mmCIF file with all atom_site columns, C-alpha atoms in Angstrom:
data_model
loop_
_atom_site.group_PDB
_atom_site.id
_atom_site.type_symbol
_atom_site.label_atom_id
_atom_site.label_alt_id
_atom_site.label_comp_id
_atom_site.label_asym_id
_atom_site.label_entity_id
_atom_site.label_seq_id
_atom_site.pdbx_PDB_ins_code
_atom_site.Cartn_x
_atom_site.Cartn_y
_atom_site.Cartn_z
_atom_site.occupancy
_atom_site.B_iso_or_equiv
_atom_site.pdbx_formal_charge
_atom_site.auth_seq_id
_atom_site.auth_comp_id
_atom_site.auth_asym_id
_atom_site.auth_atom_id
_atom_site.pdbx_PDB_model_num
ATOM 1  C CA . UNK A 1 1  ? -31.670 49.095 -85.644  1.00 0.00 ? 18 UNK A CA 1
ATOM 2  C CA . UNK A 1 2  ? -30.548 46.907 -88.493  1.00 0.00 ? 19 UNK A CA 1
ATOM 3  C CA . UNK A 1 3  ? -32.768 46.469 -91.795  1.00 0.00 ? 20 UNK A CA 1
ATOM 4  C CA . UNK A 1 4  ? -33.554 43.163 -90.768  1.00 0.00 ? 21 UNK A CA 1
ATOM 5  C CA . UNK A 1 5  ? -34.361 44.255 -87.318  1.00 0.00 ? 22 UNK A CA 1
ATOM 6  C CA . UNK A 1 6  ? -36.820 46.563 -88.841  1.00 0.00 ? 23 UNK A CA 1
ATOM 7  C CA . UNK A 1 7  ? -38.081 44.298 -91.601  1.00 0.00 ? 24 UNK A CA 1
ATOM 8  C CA . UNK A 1 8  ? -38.952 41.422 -89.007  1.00 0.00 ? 25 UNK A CA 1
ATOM 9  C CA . UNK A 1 9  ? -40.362 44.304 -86.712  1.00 0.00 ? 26 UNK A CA 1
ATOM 10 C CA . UNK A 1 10 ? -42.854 45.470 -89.622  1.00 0.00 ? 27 UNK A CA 1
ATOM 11 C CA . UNK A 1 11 ? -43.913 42.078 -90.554  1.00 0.00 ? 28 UNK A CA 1
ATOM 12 C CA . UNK A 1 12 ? -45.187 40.876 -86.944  1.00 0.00 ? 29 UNK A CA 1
ATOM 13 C CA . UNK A 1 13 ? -46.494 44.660 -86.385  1.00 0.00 ? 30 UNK A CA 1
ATOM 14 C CA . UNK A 1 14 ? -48.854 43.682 -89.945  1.00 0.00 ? 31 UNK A CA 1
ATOM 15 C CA . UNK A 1 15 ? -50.624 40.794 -88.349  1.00 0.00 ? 32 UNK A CA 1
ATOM 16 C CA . UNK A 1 16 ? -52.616 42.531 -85.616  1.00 0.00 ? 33 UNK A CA 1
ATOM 17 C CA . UNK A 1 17 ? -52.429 43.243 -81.655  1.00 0.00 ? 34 UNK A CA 1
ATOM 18 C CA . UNK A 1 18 ? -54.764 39.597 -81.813  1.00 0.00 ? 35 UNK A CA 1
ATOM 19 C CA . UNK A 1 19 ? -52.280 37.541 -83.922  1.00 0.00 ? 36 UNK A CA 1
ATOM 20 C CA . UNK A 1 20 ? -49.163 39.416 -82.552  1.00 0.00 ? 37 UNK A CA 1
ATOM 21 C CA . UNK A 1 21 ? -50.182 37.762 -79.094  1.00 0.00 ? 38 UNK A CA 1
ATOM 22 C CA . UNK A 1 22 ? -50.924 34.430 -80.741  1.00 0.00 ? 39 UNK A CA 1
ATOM 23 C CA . UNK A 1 23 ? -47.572 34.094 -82.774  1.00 0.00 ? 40 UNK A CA 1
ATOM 24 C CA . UNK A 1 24 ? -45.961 35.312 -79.237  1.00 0.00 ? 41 UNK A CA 1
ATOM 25 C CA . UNK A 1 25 ? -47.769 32.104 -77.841  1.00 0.00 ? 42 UNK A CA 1
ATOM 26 C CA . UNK A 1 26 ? -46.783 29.757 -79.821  1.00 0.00 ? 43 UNK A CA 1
ATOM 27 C CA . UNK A 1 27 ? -43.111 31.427 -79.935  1.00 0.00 ? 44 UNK A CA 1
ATOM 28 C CA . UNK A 1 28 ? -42.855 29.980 -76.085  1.00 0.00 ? 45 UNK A CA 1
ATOM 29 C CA . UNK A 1 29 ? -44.768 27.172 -76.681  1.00 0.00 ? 46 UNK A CA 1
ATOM 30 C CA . UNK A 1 30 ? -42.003 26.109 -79.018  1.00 0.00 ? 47 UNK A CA 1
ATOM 31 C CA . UNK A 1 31 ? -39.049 27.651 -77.353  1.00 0.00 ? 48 UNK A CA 1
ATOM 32 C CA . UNK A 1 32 ? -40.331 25.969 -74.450  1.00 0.00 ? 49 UNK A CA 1
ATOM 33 C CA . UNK A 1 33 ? -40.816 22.232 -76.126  1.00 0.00 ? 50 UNK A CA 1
ATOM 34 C CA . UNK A 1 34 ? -38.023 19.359 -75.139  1.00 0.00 ? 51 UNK A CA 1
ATOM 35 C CA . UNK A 1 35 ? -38.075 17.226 -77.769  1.00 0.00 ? 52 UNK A CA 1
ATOM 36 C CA . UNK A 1 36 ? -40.841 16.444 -80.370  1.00 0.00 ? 53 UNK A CA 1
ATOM 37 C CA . UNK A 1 37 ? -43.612 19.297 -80.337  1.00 0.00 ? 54 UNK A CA 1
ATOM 38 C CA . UNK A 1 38 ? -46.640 19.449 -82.387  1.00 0.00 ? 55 UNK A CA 1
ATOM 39 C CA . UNK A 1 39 ? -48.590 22.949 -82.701  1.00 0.00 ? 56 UNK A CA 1
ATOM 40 C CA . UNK A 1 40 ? -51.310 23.816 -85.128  1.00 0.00 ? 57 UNK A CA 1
ATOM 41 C CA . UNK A 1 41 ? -52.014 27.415 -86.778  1.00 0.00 ? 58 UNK A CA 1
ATOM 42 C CA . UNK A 1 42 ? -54.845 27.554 -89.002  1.00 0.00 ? 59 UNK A CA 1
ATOM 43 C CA . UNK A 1 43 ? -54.110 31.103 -91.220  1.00 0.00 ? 60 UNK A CA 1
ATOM 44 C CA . UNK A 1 44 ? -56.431 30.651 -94.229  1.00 0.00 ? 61 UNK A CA 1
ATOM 45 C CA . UNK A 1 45 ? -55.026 33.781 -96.614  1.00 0.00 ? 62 UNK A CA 1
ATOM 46 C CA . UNK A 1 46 ? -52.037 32.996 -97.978  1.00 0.00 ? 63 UNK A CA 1
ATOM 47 C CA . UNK A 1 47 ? -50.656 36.417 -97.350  1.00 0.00 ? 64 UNK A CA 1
ATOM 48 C CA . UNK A 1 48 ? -51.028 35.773 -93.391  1.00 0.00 ? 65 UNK A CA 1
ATOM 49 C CA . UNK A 1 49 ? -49.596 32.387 -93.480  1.00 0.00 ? 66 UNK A CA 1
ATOM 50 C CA . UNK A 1 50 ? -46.597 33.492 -94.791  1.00 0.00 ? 67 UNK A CA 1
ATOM 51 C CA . UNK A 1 51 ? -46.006 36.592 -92.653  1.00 0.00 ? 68 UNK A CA 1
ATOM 52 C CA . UNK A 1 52 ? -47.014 33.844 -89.885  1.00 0.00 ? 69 UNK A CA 1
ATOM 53 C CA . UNK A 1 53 ? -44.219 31.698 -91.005  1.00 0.00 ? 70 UNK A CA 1
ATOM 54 C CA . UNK A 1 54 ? -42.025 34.494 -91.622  1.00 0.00 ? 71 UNK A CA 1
ATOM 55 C CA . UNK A 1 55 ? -42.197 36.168 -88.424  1.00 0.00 ? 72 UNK A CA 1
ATOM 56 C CA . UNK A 1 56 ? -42.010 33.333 -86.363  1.00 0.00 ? 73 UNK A CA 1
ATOM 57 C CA . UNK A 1 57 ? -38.996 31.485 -87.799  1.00 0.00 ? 74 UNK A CA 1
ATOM 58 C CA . UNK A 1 58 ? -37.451 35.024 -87.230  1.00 0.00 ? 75 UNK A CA 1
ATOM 59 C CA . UNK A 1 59 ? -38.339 35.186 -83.346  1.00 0.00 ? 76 UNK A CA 1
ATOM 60 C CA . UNK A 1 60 ? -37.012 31.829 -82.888  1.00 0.00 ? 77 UNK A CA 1
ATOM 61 C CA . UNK A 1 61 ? -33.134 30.684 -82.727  1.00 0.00 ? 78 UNK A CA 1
ATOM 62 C CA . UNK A 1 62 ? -31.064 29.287 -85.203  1.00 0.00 ? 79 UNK A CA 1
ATOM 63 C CA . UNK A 1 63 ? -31.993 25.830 -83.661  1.00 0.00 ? 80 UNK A CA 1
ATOM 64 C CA . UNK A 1 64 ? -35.783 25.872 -83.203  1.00 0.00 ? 81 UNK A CA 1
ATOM 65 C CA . UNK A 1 65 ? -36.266 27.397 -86.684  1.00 0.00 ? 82 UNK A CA 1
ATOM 66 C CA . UNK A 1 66 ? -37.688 23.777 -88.404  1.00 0.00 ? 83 UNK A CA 1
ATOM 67 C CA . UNK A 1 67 ? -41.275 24.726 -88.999  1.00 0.00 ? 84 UNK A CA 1
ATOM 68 C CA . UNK A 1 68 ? -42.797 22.211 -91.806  1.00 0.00 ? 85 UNK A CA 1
ATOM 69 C CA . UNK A 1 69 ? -46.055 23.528 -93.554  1.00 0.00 ? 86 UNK A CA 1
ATOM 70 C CA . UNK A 1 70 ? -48.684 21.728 -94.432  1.00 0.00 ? 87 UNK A CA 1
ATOM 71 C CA . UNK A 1 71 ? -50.766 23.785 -97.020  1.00 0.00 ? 88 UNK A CA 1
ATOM 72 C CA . UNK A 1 72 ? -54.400 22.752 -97.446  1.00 0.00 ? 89 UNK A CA 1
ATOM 73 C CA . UNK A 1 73 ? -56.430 23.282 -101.059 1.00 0.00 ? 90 UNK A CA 1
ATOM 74 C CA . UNK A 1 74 ? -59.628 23.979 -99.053  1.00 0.00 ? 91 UNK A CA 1
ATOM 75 C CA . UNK A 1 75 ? -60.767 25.962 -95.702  1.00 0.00 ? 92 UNK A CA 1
ATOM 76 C CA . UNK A 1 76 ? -61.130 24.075 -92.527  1.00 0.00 ? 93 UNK A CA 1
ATOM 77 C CA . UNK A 1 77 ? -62.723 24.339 -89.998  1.00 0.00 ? 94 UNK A CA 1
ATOM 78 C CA . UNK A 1 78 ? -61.738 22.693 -87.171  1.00 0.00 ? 95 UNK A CA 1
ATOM 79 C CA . UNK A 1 79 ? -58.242 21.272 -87.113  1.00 0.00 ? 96 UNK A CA 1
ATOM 80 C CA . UNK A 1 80 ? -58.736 18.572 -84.989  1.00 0.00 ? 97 UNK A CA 1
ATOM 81 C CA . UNK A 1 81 ? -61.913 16.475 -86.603  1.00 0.00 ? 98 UNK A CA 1
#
């Protein structure tokens, strides 16, 4: 396996059996999108976000790899109110 095989394959095995399964989700939610997609992941320590970010711009092709972040100065909550 290459370095960067291994270096993704550390990163997503940091974020937890729970996460794992929720970045897998929205891997196929996105992967699965036609056209303009909106998803949500709320990841409140900056350490998680970016292995979030990290890991799933690396599980997704060269083509479906425009993620925009929108980083918040306080917690929320709930995204949607």
């Amino acid at each position: 396996m290459s370095k960067r095989g291994e270096k993704k394959d550390n990163l997503i095995s940091e974020l937890g059996i729970d996460n794992q399964l929720n970045l897998e989700a929205l891997r196929r939610l996105l992967l699965r999108a036609k056209g303009f997609t909106l998803g949500f992941v709320k990841c409140n320590p900056p350490a998680q976000r970016d292995k979030v970010v990290t890991s799933l711009k690396s599980m997704l092709p060269p083509s479906r790899r425009r993620v925009l972040e929108i980083k918040l100065d306080h917690q929320i909550d709930d995204l949607l109110k």
